[in-house]
Tab-separated table of C-alpha atoms in Angstrom:
chain	number	residue	atom	x	y	z
G	5	MET	CA	0.000	0.000	0.000
G	6	ASN	CA	1.322	3.382	-1.008
G	7	ILE	CA	0.516	6.730	0.515
G	8	GLN	CA	0.220	9.436	-2.127
G	9	LEU	CA	0.725	12.962	-0.861
G	10	ALA	CA	-1.576	15.298	-2.824
G	11	LEU	CA	-0.224	18.833	-3.170
G	12	ASP	CA	-2.732	21.458	-4.257
G	13	ARG	CA	-3.393	25.186	-3.895
G	14	LEU	CA	0.289	25.855	-3.215
G	15	THR	CA	3.217	27.452	-4.972
G	16	ILE	CA	5.807	25.046	-6.379
G	17	GLU	CA	8.197	26.107	-3.589
G	18	GLU	CA	5.620	25.368	-0.883
G	19	ALA	CA	4.753	22.031	-2.478
G	20	VAL	CA	8.396	20.945	-2.693
G	21	SER	CA	8.981	22.073	0.873
G	22	ILE	CA	6.004	20.162	2.288
G	23	ALA	CA	6.994	17.040	0.344
G	24	GLY	CA	10.466	17.345	1.849
G	25	GLU	CA	9.020	17.474	5.380
G	26	VAL	CA	7.215	14.133	5.014
G	27	GLU	CA	9.406	12.465	2.414
G	28	GLY	CA	10.188	9.473	4.601
G	29	ASP	CA	6.545	8.578	5.206
G	30	VAL	CA	4.973	8.998	1.792
G	31	ASP	CA	5.501	6.821	-1.244
G	32	TRP	CA	3.990	8.777	-4.114
G	33	ILE	CA	3.990	12.545	-4.535
G	34	GLU	CA	1.112	14.095	-6.474
G	35	VAL	CA	1.608	17.348	-8.327
G	36	GLY	CA	-1.989	18.568	-8.048
G	37	THR	CA	-4.096	19.837	-10.942
G	38	SER	CA	-4.074	23.327	-9.462
G	39	LEU	CA	-0.271	23.462	-9.574
G	40	ILE	CA	-0.236	22.195	-13.142
G	41	LYS	CA	-2.794	24.758	-14.307
G	42	GLU	CA	-1.105	27.592	-12.423
G	43	PHE	CA	2.539	26.817	-13.218
G	44	GLY	CA	2.471	24.313	-16.073
G	45	MET	CA	4.937	21.453	-16.467
G	46	ASP	CA	7.568	23.294	-14.435
G	47	SER	CA	5.708	22.017	-11.379
G	48	VAL	CA	6.242	18.396	-12.453
G	49	LYS	CA	9.840	18.935	-13.578
G	50	ARG	CA	10.865	20.568	-10.332
G	51	MET	CA	9.164	17.952	-8.167
G	52	LYS	CA	10.848	15.083	-10.039
G	53	ALA	CA	14.215	16.885	-9.952
G	54	ARG	CA	13.947	17.253	-6.175
G	55	PHE	CA	12.585	13.731	-5.526
G	56	PRO	CA	14.020	11.545	-8.308
G	57	ASN	CA	13.438	8.318	-6.372
G	58	LYS	CA	9.788	8.978	-5.514
G	59	THR	CA	6.889	8.042	-7.764
G	60	ILE	CA	5.653	11.379	-9.079
G	61	LEU	CA	2.007	11.510	-10.157
G	62	ALA	CA	0.913	14.373	-12.394
G	63	ASP	CA	-2.770	14.977	-11.725
G	64	MET	CA	-3.379	16.034	-15.331
G	65	LYS	CA	-7.088	15.100	-15.223
G	66	THR	CA	-6.819	14.622	-18.983
G	67	ILE	CA	-10.192	14.523	-20.724
G	68	ASP	CA	-9.081	15.091	-24.332
G	69	ASN	CA	-5.887	15.534	-26.377
G	70	ALA	CA	-4.534	12.535	-24.535
G	71	LYS	CA	-1.356	11.674	-26.413
G	72	TYR	CA	-0.150	15.269	-26.300
G	73	GLU	CA	-0.907	15.711	-22.608
G	74	ALA	CA	0.584	12.329	-21.716
G	75	GLU	CA	3.795	13.160	-23.553
G	76	LEU	CA	3.915	16.567	-21.846
G	77	CYS	CA	3.860	15.146	-18.351
G	78	PHE	CA	5.971	12.037	-19.018
G	79	GLU	CA	8.643	14.195	-20.676
G	80	ALA	CA	8.497	16.431	-17.587
G	81	GLY	CA	9.274	13.418	-15.413
G	82	ALA	CA	5.905	12.116	-14.243
G	83	ASP	CA	5.777	8.401	-13.428
G	84	VAL	CA	1.976	8.314	-13.370
G	85	MET	CA	-0.667	10.509	-15.004
G	86	THR	CA	-4.396	10.774	-14.373
G	87	VAL	CA	-7.138	10.643	-16.990
G	88	MET	CA	-10.809	11.248	-16.299
G	89	GLY	CA	-13.111	8.232	-16.426
G	90	ALA	CA	-15.618	10.672	-17.968
G	91	ALA	CA	-13.425	10.969	-21.075
G	92	SER	CA	-14.170	9.102	-24.288
G	93	PRO	CA	-12.657	5.602	-24.539
G	94	ALA	CA	-10.391	6.951	-27.313
G	95	THR	CA	-8.837	9.335	-24.779
G	96	ILE	CA	-8.270	6.666	-22.136
G	97	GLU	CA	-6.814	4.282	-24.710
G	98	ALA	CA	-4.410	6.958	-25.946
G	99	CYS	CA	-3.201	7.604	-22.388
G	100	LEU	CA	-2.579	3.903	-21.803
G	101	GLU	CA	-0.824	3.527	-25.146
G	102	THR	CA	1.440	6.509	-24.524
G	103	ALA	CA	2.155	5.369	-20.976
G	104	GLY	CA	3.123	1.982	-22.379
G	105	LYS	CA	5.652	3.576	-24.700
G	106	TYR	CA	7.188	5.526	-21.825
G	107	LYS	CA	6.865	2.579	-19.390
G	108	ARG	CA	4.778	4.743	-17.076
G	109	GLU	CA	1.357	4.317	-15.459
G	110	VAL	CA	-2.166	5.693	-15.831
G	111	MET	CA	-4.660	6.329	-13.041
G	112	ILE	CA	-8.296	6.650	-14.114
G	113	ASP	CA	-10.142	9.195	-11.959
G	114	LEU	CA	-13.684	7.938	-11.286
G	115	LEU	CA	-14.900	11.364	-10.137
G	116	HIS	CA	-18.671	11.820	-10.379
G	117	LEU	CA	-19.359	8.684	-12.453
G	118	SER	CA	-22.463	6.510	-12.268
G	119	ASP	CA	-22.107	2.754	-11.775
G	120	SER	CA	-22.959	2.180	-15.430
G	121	GLN	CA	-20.237	4.605	-16.498
G	122	LYS	CA	-17.782	2.869	-14.174
G	123	GLU	CA	-18.633	-0.558	-15.572
G	124	LYS	CA	-17.522	0.544	-19.023
G	125	LEU	CA	-14.063	1.241	-17.625
G	126	LEU	CA	-13.482	-2.267	-16.247
G	127	PRO	CA	-11.736	-3.436	-19.452
G	128	PHE	CA	-8.929	-0.889	-18.902
G	129	GLU	CA	-7.525	-3.296	-16.357
G	130	THR	CA	-3.888	-2.232	-16.576
G	131	ALA	CA	-4.821	1.180	-15.148
G	132	ILE	CA	-5.218	2.140	-11.512
G	133	PHE	CA	-8.853	3.005	-10.727
G	134	CYS	CA	-9.274	5.921	-8.344
G	135	GLU	CA	-12.516	6.130	-6.360
G	136	HIS	CA	-12.656	9.843	-5.735
G	137	VAL	CA	-14.978	12.285	-3.970
G	138	SER	CA	-14.328	15.755	-5.413
G	139	LYS	CA	-13.017	18.698	-3.422
G	140	ASP	CA	-16.143	20.651	-4.357
G	141	GLU	CA	-18.466	17.928	-3.052
G	142	GLN	CA	-16.423	17.770	0.138
G	143	GLU	CA	-16.475	21.502	0.674
G	144	MET	CA	-20.040	22.194	-0.396
G	145	GLY	CA	-21.825	18.961	0.440
G	146	GLY	CA	-19.766	17.669	3.328
G	147	GLN	CA	-19.153	14.408	1.478
G	148	LYS	CA	-16.084	12.283	2.115
G	149	ASN	CA	-14.829	9.085	0.583
G	150	GLU	CA	-16.047	6.403	2.991
G	151	LEU	CA	-16.535	3.637	0.474
G	152	ALA	CA	-16.944	0.174	1.904
G	153	ARG	CA	-16.907	-1.547	-1.466
G	154	SER	CA	-16.123	-0.904	-5.093
G	155	MET	CA	-16.625	-2.791	-8.342
G	156	PHE	CA	-12.891	-2.297	-8.910
G	157	GLN	CA	-11.851	-4.394	-5.897
G	158	GLY	CA	-9.330	-6.970	-7.056
G	159	LEU	CA	-8.041	-4.605	-9.709
G	160	ARG	CA	-5.446	-1.901	-9.036
G	161	MET	CA	-7.233	0.709	-6.939
G	162	ALA	CA	-6.680	4.099	-5.387
G	163	VAL	CA	-8.954	6.053	-3.052
G	164	ALA	CA	-9.131	9.817	-2.648
G	165	GLY	CA	-11.283	12.544	-1.187
G	166	GLY	CA	-11.110	13.926	2.313
G	167	ILE	CA	-9.346	10.868	3.740
G	168	THR	CA	-8.260	11.258	7.369
G	169	GLU	CA	-6.670	9.037	9.976
G	170	ALA	CA	-10.218	8.252	11.144
G	171	SER	CA	-11.449	7.055	7.748
G	172	PHE	CA	-8.231	5.333	6.777
G	173	ASN	CA	-9.030	1.894	8.202
G	174	LYS	CA	-12.413	1.634	6.551
G	175	LEU	CA	-10.935	2.398	3.149
G	176	GLN	CA	-8.209	-0.151	3.749
G	177	MET	CA	-10.898	-2.819	3.383
G	178	LEU	CA	-10.828	-2.063	-0.336
G	179	ARG	CA	-7.155	-3.135	-0.402
G	180	PRO	CA	-6.147	-0.116	-2.428
G	181	GLU	CA	-2.721	0.069	-3.978
G	182	VAL	CA	-2.704	3.822	-3.312
G	183	VAL	CA	-4.355	5.942	-0.624
G	184	ILE	CA	-4.327	9.610	-1.573
G	185	ILE	CA	-4.012	12.071	1.296
G	186	GLY	CA	-4.047	15.838	0.964
G	187	SER	CA	-5.066	18.159	3.763
G	188	ALA	CA	-4.846	15.482	6.502
G	189	ILE	CA	-1.103	15.898	6.016
G	190	THR	CA	-0.625	19.306	4.387
G	191	LYS	CA	-2.860	21.140	6.860
G	192	ALA	CA	-1.790	19.200	9.967
G	193	ALA	CA	-0.168	21.231	12.726
G	194	ASP	CA	2.683	18.719	12.702
G	195	ARG	CA	2.875	17.352	9.167
G	196	LYS	CA	5.663	14.904	9.850
G	197	ALA	CA	3.813	13.354	12.782
G	198	ALA	CA	0.582	13.105	10.783
G	199	ALA	CA	2.322	11.432	7.850
G	200	SER	CA	4.117	9.083	10.189
G	201	ARG	CA	0.877	8.004	11.903
G	202	LEU	CA	-0.759	7.389	8.501
G	203	LYS	CA	2.228	5.334	7.390
G	204	GLN	CA	1.950	3.261	10.570
G	205	LEU	CA	-1.769	2.697	9.931
G	206	SER	CA	-0.989	1.510	6.416
G	207	LYS	CA	1.599	-0.964	7.708
G	208	GLN	CA	-0.719	-2.370	10.391
G	209	GLU	CA	-3.325	-3.105	7.786
G	210	GLU	CA	-0.869	-4.973	5.597
G	211	VAL	CA	0.034	-7.302	8.446
G	212	LYS	CA	-3.579	-8.394	9.089
C	10	MET	CA	-22.153	35.076	-33.855
C	11	ASN	CA	-18.603	34.986	-32.621
C	12	ILE	CA	-15.696	33.067	-34.052
C	13	GLN	CA	-13.465	31.663	-31.319
C	14	LEU	CA	-9.923	30.874	-32.395
C	15	ALA	CA	-8.743	27.791	-30.494
C	16	LEU	CA	-4.987	27.704	-29.901
C	17	ASP	CA	-3.550	24.358	-28.863
C	18	ARG	CA	-0.311	22.374	-29.106
C	19	LEU	CA	1.708	25.567	-29.521
C	20	THR	CA	4.168	27.615	-27.514
C	21	ILE	CA	2.796	30.848	-26.049
C	22	GLU	CA	4.818	32.790	-28.625
C	23	GLU	CA	3.381	30.793	-31.523
C	24	ALA	CA	-0.141	31.167	-30.138
C	25	VAL	CA	0.177	34.931	-29.733
C	26	SER	CA	1.689	35.215	-33.195
C	27	ILE	CA	-1.102	33.214	-34.883
C	28	ALA	CA	-3.753	35.210	-33.020
C	29	GLY	CA	-2.090	38.378	-34.285
C	30	GLU	CA	-2.280	37.168	-37.889
C	31	VAL	CA	-6.063	36.726	-37.799
C	32	GLU	CA	-6.972	39.251	-35.128
C	33	GLY	CA	-9.318	41.196	-37.381
C	34	ASP	CA	-11.459	38.178	-38.268
C	35	VAL	CA	-11.853	36.407	-34.939
C	36	ASP	CA	-13.890	37.582	-31.958
C	37	TRP	CA	-12.808	35.322	-29.120
C	38	ILE	CA	-9.338	33.894	-28.539
C	39	GLU	CA	-9.086	30.573	-26.715
C	40	VAL	CA	-6.008	29.719	-24.711
C	41	GLY	CA	-6.205	25.954	-25.158
C	42	THR	CA	-5.985	23.403	-22.356
C	43	SER	CA	-2.643	22.176	-23.678
C	44	LEU	CA	-1.122	25.666	-23.320
C	45	ILE	CA	-2.522	26.007	-19.808
C	46	LYS	CA	-1.152	22.636	-18.698
C	47	GLU	CA	2.225	23.228	-20.347
C	48	PHE	CA	2.801	26.848	-19.356
C	49	GLY	CA	0.272	27.613	-16.624
C	50	MET	CA	-1.504	30.940	-16.184
C	51	ASP	CA	1.312	32.790	-17.975
C	52	SER	CA	-0.370	31.659	-21.187
C	53	VAL	CA	-3.598	33.457	-20.252
C	54	LYS	CA	-1.831	36.549	-18.875
C	55	ARG	CA	0.262	37.032	-21.976
C	56	MET	CA	-2.648	36.522	-24.357
C	57	LYS	CA	-4.802	39.067	-22.501
C	58	ALA	CA	-1.905	41.527	-22.309
C	59	ARG	CA	-1.407	41.312	-26.073
C	60	PHE	CA	-5.130	41.385	-26.953
C	61	PRO	CA	-6.820	43.396	-24.183
C	62	ASN	CA	-9.898	44.136	-26.287
C	63	LYS	CA	-10.575	40.555	-27.336
C	64	THR	CA	-12.646	38.118	-25.329
C	65	ILE	CA	-10.088	35.665	-23.952
C	66	LEU	CA	-11.382	32.200	-23.109
C	67	ALA	CA	-9.282	30.019	-20.820
C	68	ASP	CA	-10.043	26.406	-21.693
C	69	MET	CA	-9.526	25.299	-18.091
C	70	LYS	CA	-11.746	22.205	-18.484
C	71	THR	CA	-12.328	22.464	-14.747
C	72	ILE	CA	-13.788	19.296	-13.217
C	73	ASP	CA	-13.073	19.965	-9.530
C	74	ASN	CA	-11.623	22.678	-7.270
C	75	ALA	CA	-13.788	25.130	-9.151
C	76	LYS	CA	-13.521	28.314	-7.112
C	77	TYR	CA	-9.742	28.097	-6.973
C	78	GLU	CA	-9.371	27.392	-10.698
C	79	ALA	CA	-11.902	30.077	-11.640
C	80	GLU	CA	-10.062	32.659	-9.572
C	81	LEU	CA	-6.751	31.579	-11.114
C	82	CYS	CA	-7.874	32.210	-14.663
C	83	PHE	CA	-10.008	35.288	-14.006
C	84	GLU	CA	-7.132	36.899	-12.089
C	85	ALA	CA	-4.914	36.060	-15.071
C	86	GLY	CA	-7.289	37.998	-17.318
C	87	ALA	CA	-9.650	35.414	-18.765
C	88	ASP	CA	-13.089	36.708	-19.742
C	89	VAL	CA	-14.563	33.215	-20.045
C	90	MET	CA	-13.610	29.873	-18.481
C	91	THR	CA	-14.704	26.350	-19.347
C	92	VAL	CA	-16.000	23.747	-16.919
C	93	MET	CA	-16.769	20.144	-17.815
C	94	GLY	CA	-20.425	19.133	-17.955
C	95	ALA	CA	-19.189	15.831	-16.486
C	96	ALA	CA	-18.300	17.607	-13.225
C	97	SER	CA	-20.514	17.479	-10.157
C	98	PRO	CA	-23.216	20.180	-9.972
C	99	ALA	CA	-21.302	21.658	-7.004
C	100	THR	CA	-18.359	22.309	-9.322
C	101	ILE	CA	-20.448	23.951	-12.039
C	102	GLU	CA	-22.291	26.092	-9.482
C	103	ALA	CA	-18.996	27.265	-7.984
C	104	CYS	CA	-17.725	28.290	-11.419
C	105	LEU	CA	-20.889	30.279	-12.122
C	106	GLU	CA	-20.805	31.899	-8.699
C	107	THR	CA	-17.161	32.911	-9.039
C	108	ALA	CA	-17.731	34.158	-12.594
C	109	GLY	CA	-20.612	36.257	-11.272
C	110	LYS	CA	-18.341	37.909	-8.726
C	111	TYR	CA	-15.790	38.725	-11.423
C	112	LYS	CA	-18.482	39.620	-13.999
C	113	ARG	CA	-17.079	36.977	-16.332
C	114	GLU	CA	-18.639	34.049	-18.174
C	115	VAL	CA	-18.689	30.247	-17.977
C	116	MET	CA	-18.835	27.813	-20.887
C	117	ILE	CA	-19.957	24.274	-20.046
C	118	ASP	CA	-18.140	21.712	-22.186
C	119	LEU	CA	-20.573	18.933	-23.145
C	120	LEU	CA	-17.773	16.578	-24.221
C	121	HIS	CA	-18.756	12.906	-24.199
C	122	LEU	CA	-22.061	13.347	-22.314
C	123	SER	CA	-25.209	11.281	-22.805
C	124	ASP	CA	-28.521	13.040	-23.426
C	125	SER	CA	-29.610	12.309	-19.869
C	126	GLN	CA	-26.423	13.870	-18.516
C	127	LYS	CA	-26.974	16.892	-20.744
C	128	GLU	CA	-30.557	17.339	-19.569
C	129	LYS	CA	-29.344	17.800	-16.009
C	130	LEU	CA	-27.329	20.804	-17.152
C	131	LEU	CA	-30.273	22.716	-18.640
C	132	PRO	CA	-30.921	24.619	-15.381
C	133	PHE	CA	-27.491	26.305	-15.650
C	134	GLU	CA	-29.041	28.616	-18.205
C	135	THR	CA	-26.717	31.566	-17.697
C	136	ALA	CA	-23.812	29.498	-19.022
C	137	ILE	CA	-22.831	28.932	-22.638
C	138	PHE	CA	-23.316	25.276	-23.606
C	139	CYS	CA	-20.609	23.906	-25.882
C	140	GLU	CA	-21.500	20.903	-28.059
C	141	HIS	CA	-18.054	19.426	-28.521
C	142	VAL	CA	-16.539	16.441	-30.327
C	143	SER	CA	-13.187	15.684	-28.706
C	144	LYS	CA	-9.831	15.896	-30.474
C	145	ASP	CA	-9.240	12.228	-29.664
C	146	GLU	CA	-12.540	11.155	-31.215
C	147	GLN	CA	-11.727	13.244	-34.280
C	148	GLU	CA	-8.257	11.816	-34.661
C	149	MET	CA	-9.012	8.217	-33.796
C	150	GLY	CA	-12.604	7.812	-34.877
C	151	GLY	CA	-12.858	10.312	-37.698
C	152	GLN	CA	-15.783	12.031	-35.947
C	153	LYS	CA	-16.575	15.688	-36.470
C	154	ASN	CA	-19.172	17.969	-35.001
C	155	GLU	CA	-21.940	17.947	-37.596
C	156	LEU	CA	-24.865	18.405	-35.241
C	157	ALA	CA	-28.125	19.381	-36.855
C	158	ARG	CA	-29.938	19.918	-33.572
C	159	SER	CA	-29.275	20.230	-29.860
C	160	MET	CA	-31.411	20.342	-26.732
C	161	PHE	CA	-29.618	23.588	-25.914
C	162	GLN	CA	-30.986	25.464	-28.937
C	163	GLY	CA	-32.527	28.703	-27.732
C	164	LEU	CA	-30.007	28.899	-24.903
C	165	ARG	CA	-26.508	30.327	-25.292
C	166	MET	CA	-24.606	27.806	-27.384
C	167	ALA	CA	-21.162	27.117	-28.739
C	168	VAL	CA	-20.037	24.387	-31.127
C	169	ALA	CA	-16.587	22.834	-31.383
C	170	GLY	CA	-14.770	19.879	-32.866
C	171	GLY	CA	-13.207	19.697	-36.290
C	172	ILE	CA	-15.294	22.528	-37.737
C	173	THR	CA	-14.303	23.547	-41.259
C	174	GLU	CA	-15.608	25.949	-43.845
C	175	ALA	CA	-17.552	23.007	-45.277
C	176	SER	CA	-19.344	22.158	-42.021
C	177	PHE	CA	-19.818	25.751	-40.917
C	178	ASN	CA	-23.202	26.333	-42.545
C	179	LYS	CA	-24.807	23.215	-41.129
C	180	LEU	CA	-23.759	24.157	-37.602
C	181	GLN	CA	-25.087	27.662	-38.127
C	182	MET	CA	-28.582	26.166	-38.040
C	183	LEU	CA	-28.098	25.787	-34.294
C	184	ARG	CA	-27.742	29.582	-34.056
C	185	PRO	CA	-24.674	29.299	-31.832
C	186	GLU	CA	-23.340	32.347	-30.053
C	187	VAL	CA	-19.816	30.995	-30.561
C	188	VAL	CA	-18.285	28.779	-33.258
C	189	ILE	CA	-14.939	27.397	-32.151
C	190	ILE	CA	-12.364	26.907	-34.887
C	191	GLY	CA	-8.907	25.467	-34.409
C	192	SER	CA	-6.948	23.784	-37.159
C	193	ALA	CA	-9.177	25.109	-39.985
C	194	ILE	CA	-7.443	28.408	-39.245
C	195	THR	CA	-4.217	27.506	-37.444
C	196	LYS	CA	-3.171	24.863	-39.992
C	197	ALA	CA	-4.387	26.711	-43.091
C	198	ALA	CA	-1.722	27.573	-45.650
C	199	ASP	CA	-3.018	31.156	-45.550
C	200	ARG	CA	-4.423	31.681	-42.068
C	201	LYS	CA	-5.618	35.204	-42.673
C	202	ALA	CA	-7.551	34.195	-45.789
C	203	ALA	CA	-9.099	31.194	-44.000
C	204	ALA	CA	-10.203	33.312	-41.031
C	205	SER	CA	-11.573	35.957	-43.365
C	206	ARG	CA	-13.655	33.425	-45.322
C	207	LEU	CA	-15.052	31.986	-42.063
C	208	LYS	CA	-15.913	35.479	-40.864
C	209	GLN	CA	-17.755	36.120	-44.137
C	210	LEU	CA	-19.687	32.855	-43.763
C	211	SER	CA	-20.732	33.875	-40.261
C	212	LYS	CA	-21.989	37.244	-41.492
C	213	GLN	CA	-23.957	35.725	-44.367
C	214	GLU	CA	-25.777	33.482	-41.962
C	215	GLU	CA	-26.719	36.346	-39.697
C	216	VAL	CA	-28.354	38.190	-42.584
C	217	LYS	CA	-30.647	35.286	-43.477
């Protein structure tokens, strides 16, 4: 199980600095969509340059122009990119094909999809499927990701959306490959301690 | 009727230069998603600085974190932003609310939506609804936007996706407020002549 540190609504300098604080307790570092749209591929390049041995995920949220966007972020050093499950199959296929050429990975973001939309994504089984409650639904509707089951269980899975130490164990039942944590680390009074506790939780679950 | 010049897969310098070539015959200038993800908000700032009297659309393709992304692009000088119709209603509402504060506009991108998904967007009637065939569907499936009707007719509409001089008249039947043209101008041997012919077509239709 990998902990992915999601870095959003920050400058590149702040993001790199926070990642440095918790480096020992996180496995993947996510360059958030807001950094990409504010600063472009510099955000990905600088994160990979600073943390060459970490898995760097570029949260591209690609929904069209897939080959071009995939090449952009892989050339910038991303190990994993995201594509929206809401995209056309042609877009998802192009991401997977380009990732294959670069020997990188694709995470499909399941944000705001119905079960019937999700079912159509099951054939993309080499991707990582991310069950995701959006920031806007969290902030406006009070929703959090507290999934107890998913049709993607058994495939490569990630979970994201307002995950805290309290909700961590429940989500672990899904056996995700990646648990994505943003503000529970970035906004903690003591970030290093928070990341360390989450890392411990992830290890306990693996032992069971 | 406005012609929106879509600028994608270019450097900022190339995009500004092409916009300058056809400035007299286009009404809106779109800073494409690929420019935003490659270069960040600099792409929007520099386009608005060069063309302060044009309507600048930032093709943000926002699908989450709406207030933050809206503020980013409006502060950078965008007059219009795009949000994905596939986003949660909370995201679309936040874009419209933020646009209202800035006295700017929101275009909802209807990319890859079913009719039942589109119907749910009808209440957002202050937005511009963009019927859009994706680049990836164009390039991989040979599809173009050749819509003869839309449930959004009568509301503010835009059309996008492989539009050429040949398909222009058919799409005009939808009475769109905005026709989005990319490669039919940017890849024309004589860009100025191509833009001028499209502008003439748009005027003819308005007379009818």
